[in-house]
mmCIF file of C-alpha atoms in Angstrom:
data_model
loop_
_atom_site.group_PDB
_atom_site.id
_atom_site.type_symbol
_atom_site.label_atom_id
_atom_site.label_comp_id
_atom_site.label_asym_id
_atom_site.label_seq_id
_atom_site.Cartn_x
_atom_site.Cartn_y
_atom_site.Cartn_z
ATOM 1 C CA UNK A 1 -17.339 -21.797 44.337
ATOM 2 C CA UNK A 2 -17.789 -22.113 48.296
ATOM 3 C CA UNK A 3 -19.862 -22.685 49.931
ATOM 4 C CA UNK A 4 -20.904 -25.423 47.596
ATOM 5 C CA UNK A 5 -24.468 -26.267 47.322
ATOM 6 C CA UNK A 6 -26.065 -29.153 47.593
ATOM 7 C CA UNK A 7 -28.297 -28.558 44.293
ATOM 8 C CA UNK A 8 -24.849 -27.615 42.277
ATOM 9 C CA UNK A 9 -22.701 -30.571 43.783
ATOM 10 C CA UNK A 10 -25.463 -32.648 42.740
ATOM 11 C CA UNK A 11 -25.771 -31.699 39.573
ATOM 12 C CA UNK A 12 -21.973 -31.541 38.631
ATOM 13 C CA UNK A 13 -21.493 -35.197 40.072
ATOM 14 C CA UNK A 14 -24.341 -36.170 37.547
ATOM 15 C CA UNK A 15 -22.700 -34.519 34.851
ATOM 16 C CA UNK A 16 -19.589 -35.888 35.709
ATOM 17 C CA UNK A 17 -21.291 -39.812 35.850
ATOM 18 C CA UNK A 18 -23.595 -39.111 33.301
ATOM 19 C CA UNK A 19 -23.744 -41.830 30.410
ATOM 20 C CA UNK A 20 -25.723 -39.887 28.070
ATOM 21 C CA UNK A 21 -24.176 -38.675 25.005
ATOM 22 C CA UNK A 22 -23.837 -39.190 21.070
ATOM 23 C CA UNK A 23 -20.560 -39.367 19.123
ATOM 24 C CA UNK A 24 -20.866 -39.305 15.114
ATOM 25 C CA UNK A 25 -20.616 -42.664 13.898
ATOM 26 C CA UNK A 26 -20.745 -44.894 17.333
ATOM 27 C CA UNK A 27 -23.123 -45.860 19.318
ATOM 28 C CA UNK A 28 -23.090 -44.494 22.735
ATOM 29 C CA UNK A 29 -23.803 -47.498 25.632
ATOM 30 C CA UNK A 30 -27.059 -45.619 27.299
ATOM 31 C CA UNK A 31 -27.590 -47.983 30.589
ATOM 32 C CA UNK A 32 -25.221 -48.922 33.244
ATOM 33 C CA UNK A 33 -25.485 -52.801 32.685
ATOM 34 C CA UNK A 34 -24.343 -52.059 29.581
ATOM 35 C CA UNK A 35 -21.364 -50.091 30.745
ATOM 36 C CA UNK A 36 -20.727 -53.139 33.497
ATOM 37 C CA UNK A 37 -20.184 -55.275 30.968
ATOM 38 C CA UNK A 38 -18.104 -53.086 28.765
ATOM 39 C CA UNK A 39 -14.570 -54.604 30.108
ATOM 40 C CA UNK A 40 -16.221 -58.134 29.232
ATOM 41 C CA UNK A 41 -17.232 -57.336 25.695
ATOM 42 C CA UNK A 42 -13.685 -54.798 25.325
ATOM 43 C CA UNK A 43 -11.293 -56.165 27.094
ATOM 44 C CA UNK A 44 -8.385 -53.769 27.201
ATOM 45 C CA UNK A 45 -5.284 -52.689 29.278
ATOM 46 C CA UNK A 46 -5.067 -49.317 30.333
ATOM 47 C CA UNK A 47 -2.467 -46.313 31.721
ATOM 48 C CA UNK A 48 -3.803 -43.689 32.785
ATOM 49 C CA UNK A 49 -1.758 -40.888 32.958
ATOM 50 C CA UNK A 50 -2.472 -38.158 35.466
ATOM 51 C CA UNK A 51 -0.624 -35.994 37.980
ATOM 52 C CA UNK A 52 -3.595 -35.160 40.097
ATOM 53 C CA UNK A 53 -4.667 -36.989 42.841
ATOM 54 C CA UNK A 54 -8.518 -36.804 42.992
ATOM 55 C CA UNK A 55 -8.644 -36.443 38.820
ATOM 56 C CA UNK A 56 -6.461 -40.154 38.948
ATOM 57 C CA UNK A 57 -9.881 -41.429 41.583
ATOM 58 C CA UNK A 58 -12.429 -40.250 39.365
ATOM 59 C CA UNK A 59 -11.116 -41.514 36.246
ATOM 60 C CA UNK A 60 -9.862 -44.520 37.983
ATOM 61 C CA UNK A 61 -13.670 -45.045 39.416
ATOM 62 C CA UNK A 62 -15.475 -44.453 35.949
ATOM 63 C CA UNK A 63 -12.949 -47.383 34.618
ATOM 64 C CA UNK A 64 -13.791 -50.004 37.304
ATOM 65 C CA UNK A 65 -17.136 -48.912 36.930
ATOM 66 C CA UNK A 66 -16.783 -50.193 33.105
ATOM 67 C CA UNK A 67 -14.508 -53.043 34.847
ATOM 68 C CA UNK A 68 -11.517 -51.927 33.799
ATOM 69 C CA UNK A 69 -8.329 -52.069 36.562
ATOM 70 C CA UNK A 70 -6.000 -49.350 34.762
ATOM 71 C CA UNK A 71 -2.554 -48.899 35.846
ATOM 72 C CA UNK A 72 -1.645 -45.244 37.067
ATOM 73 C CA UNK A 73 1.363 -43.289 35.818
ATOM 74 C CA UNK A 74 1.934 -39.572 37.775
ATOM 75 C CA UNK A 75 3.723 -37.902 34.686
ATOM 76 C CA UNK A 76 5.254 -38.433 31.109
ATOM 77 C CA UNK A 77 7.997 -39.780 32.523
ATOM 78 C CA UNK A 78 6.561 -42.250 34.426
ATOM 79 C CA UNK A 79 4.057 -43.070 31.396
ATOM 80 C CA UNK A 80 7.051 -43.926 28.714
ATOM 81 C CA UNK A 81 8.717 -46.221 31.523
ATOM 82 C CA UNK A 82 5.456 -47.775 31.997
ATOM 83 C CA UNK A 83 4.606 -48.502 28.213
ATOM 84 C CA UNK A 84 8.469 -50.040 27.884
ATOM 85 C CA UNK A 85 7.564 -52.405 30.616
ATOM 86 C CA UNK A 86 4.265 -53.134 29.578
ATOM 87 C CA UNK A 87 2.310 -53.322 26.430
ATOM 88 C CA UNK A 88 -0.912 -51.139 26.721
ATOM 89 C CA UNK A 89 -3.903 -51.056 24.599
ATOM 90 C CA UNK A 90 -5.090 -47.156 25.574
ATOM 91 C CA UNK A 91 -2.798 -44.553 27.343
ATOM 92 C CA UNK A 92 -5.322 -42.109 28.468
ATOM 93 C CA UNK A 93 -2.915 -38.958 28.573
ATOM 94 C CA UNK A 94 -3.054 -36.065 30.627
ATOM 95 C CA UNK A 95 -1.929 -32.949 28.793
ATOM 96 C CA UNK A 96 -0.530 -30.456 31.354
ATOM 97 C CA UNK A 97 1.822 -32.720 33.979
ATOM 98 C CA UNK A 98 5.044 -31.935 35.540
ATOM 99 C CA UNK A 99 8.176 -32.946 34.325
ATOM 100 C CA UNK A 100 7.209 -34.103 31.175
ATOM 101 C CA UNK A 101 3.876 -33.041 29.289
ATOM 102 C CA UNK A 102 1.786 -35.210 27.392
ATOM 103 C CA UNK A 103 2.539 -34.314 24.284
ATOM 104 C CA UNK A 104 6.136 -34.595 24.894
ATOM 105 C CA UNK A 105 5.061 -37.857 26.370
ATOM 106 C CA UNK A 106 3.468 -39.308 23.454
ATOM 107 C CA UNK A 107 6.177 -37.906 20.500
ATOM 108 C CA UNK A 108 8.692 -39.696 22.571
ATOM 109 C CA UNK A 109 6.156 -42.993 22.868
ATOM 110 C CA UNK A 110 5.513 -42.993 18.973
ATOM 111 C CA UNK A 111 9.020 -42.389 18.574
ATOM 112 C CA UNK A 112 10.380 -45.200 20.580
ATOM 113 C CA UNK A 113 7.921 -48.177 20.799
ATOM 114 C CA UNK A 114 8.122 -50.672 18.309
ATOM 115 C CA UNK A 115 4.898 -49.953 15.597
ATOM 116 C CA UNK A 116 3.226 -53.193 16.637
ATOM 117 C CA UNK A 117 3.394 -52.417 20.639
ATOM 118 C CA UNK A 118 1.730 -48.637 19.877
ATOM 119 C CA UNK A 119 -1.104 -48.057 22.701
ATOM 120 C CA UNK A 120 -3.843 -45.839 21.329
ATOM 121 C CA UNK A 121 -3.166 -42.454 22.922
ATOM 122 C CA UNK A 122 -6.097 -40.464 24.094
ATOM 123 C CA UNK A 123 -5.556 -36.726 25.266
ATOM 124 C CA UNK A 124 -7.466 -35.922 28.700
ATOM 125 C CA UNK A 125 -7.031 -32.515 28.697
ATOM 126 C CA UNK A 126 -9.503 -29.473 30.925
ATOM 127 C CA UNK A 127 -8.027 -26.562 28.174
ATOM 128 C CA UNK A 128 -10.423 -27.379 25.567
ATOM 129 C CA UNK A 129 -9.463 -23.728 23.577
ATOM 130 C CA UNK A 130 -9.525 -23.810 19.757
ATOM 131 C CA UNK A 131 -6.654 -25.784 18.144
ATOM 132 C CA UNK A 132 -5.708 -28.236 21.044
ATOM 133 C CA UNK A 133 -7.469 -31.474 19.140
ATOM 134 C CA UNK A 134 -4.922 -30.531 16.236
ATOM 135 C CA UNK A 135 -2.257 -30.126 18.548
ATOM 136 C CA UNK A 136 -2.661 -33.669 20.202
ATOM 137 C CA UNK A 137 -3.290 -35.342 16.604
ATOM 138 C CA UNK A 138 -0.425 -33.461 15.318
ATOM 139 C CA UNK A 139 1.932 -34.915 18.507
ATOM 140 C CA UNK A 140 0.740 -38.627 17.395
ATOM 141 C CA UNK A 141 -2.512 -38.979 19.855
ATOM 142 C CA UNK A 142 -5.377 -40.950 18.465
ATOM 143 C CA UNK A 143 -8.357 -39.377 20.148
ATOM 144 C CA UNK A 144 -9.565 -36.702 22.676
ATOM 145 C CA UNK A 145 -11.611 -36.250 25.439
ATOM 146 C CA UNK A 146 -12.184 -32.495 27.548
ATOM 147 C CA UNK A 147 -12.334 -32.247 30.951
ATOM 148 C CA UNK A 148 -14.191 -33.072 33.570
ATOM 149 C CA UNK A 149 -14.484 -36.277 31.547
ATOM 150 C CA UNK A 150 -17.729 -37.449 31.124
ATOM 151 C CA UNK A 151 -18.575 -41.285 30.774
ATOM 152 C CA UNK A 152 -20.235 -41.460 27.917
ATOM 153 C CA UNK A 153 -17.302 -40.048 26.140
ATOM 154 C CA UNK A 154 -15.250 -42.051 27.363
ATOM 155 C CA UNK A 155 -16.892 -45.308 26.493
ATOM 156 C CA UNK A 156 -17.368 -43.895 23.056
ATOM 157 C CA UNK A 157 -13.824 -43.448 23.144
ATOM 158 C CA UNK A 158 -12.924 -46.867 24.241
ATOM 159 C CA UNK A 159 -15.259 -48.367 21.701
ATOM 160 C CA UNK A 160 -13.621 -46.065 19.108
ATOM 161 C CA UNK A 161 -10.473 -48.296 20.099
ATOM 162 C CA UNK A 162 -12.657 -51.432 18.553
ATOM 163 C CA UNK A 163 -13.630 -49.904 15.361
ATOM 164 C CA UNK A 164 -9.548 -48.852 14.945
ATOM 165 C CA UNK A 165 -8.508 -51.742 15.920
ATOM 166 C CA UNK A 166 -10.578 -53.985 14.091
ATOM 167 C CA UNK A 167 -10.032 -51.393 10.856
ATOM 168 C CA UNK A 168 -5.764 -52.072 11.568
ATOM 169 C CA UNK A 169 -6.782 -55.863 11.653
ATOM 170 C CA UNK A 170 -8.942 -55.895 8.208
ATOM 171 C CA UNK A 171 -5.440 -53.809 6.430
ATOM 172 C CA UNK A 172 -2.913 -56.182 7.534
ATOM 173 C CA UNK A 173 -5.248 -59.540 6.391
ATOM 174 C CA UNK A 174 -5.386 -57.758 2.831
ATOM 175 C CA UNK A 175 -1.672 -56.817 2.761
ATOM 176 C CA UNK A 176 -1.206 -60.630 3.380
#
């Protein structure tokens, strides 16, 4: 609330760029060389899908800060023309956009897109309320992340992208 403080800025920009944090069965990257170097160990191409302005600089500024460059879509819309032009590895989805919402976004994606050209989706969503997770799983989203979006869950995310990827990889080899 205004007048902001200088204490309370500080402390929700810390929160906010934090890379602290645990998620059950990955390790977490705890130092910022670490997250440098993420891109370079995890190379990936990412949309990020997000109709506000200063939300698409933060999230934009925690990917370069990885060293990720992500492409920005403004709606759902915009996203499914995006991921027919260009094959994506993550499609970080906003949930409430104009136009088109993210889960209508991402039924149409999974609907469309040839299996093999499927970006993980991940929900970015700031109405964490009981029964949303299930809603984006249930709409075809891989993963999900609550607003403001804190680093270390989103690296955990993005490494959750190497574990499911490298899971997909192991199936097909044995289907061979």
């Amino acid at each position: 609330s205004k007048p902001v403080k200088a204490s309370r800025l500080h402390d929700v920009l810390s929160d906010l760029f934090s890379i602290q944090g645990s998620v059950s069965g990955s390790r977490v990257i705890e130092n910022s060389d670490e997250i440098i170097l993420l891109a370079r160990t995890l190379p990936l191409r990412i949309l990020l899908v997000e109709d506000n302005a200063t939300n698409q600089k933060l999230a934009r500024l925690m990917l370069a800060r990885m060293g990720y460059a992500a492409d920005v879509a403004g709606n759902g819309i915009e996203a499914i023309e995006a991921v027919r032009r260009q094959t994506y590895d993550i499609v970080l989805m906003d949930m409430q956009m104009p136009e088109m919402d993210g889960l209508e976004a991402t039924q149409k994606i999974r609907r469309d897109l040839p299996e093999k050209t499927q970006p993980r989706i991940i929900a970015m969503t700031a109405n964490a309320m009981q029964g949303d997770r299930e809603r984006c799983l249930q709409a075809g989203m891989d993963d999900y992340l609550s607003k403001p979006i804190r680093v270390g869950d989103l690296v955990a995310a993005l490494q959750r992208y190497r574990k499911a990827s490298a899971s997909a990889q192991s199936y097909e080899r044995q289907q061979r």
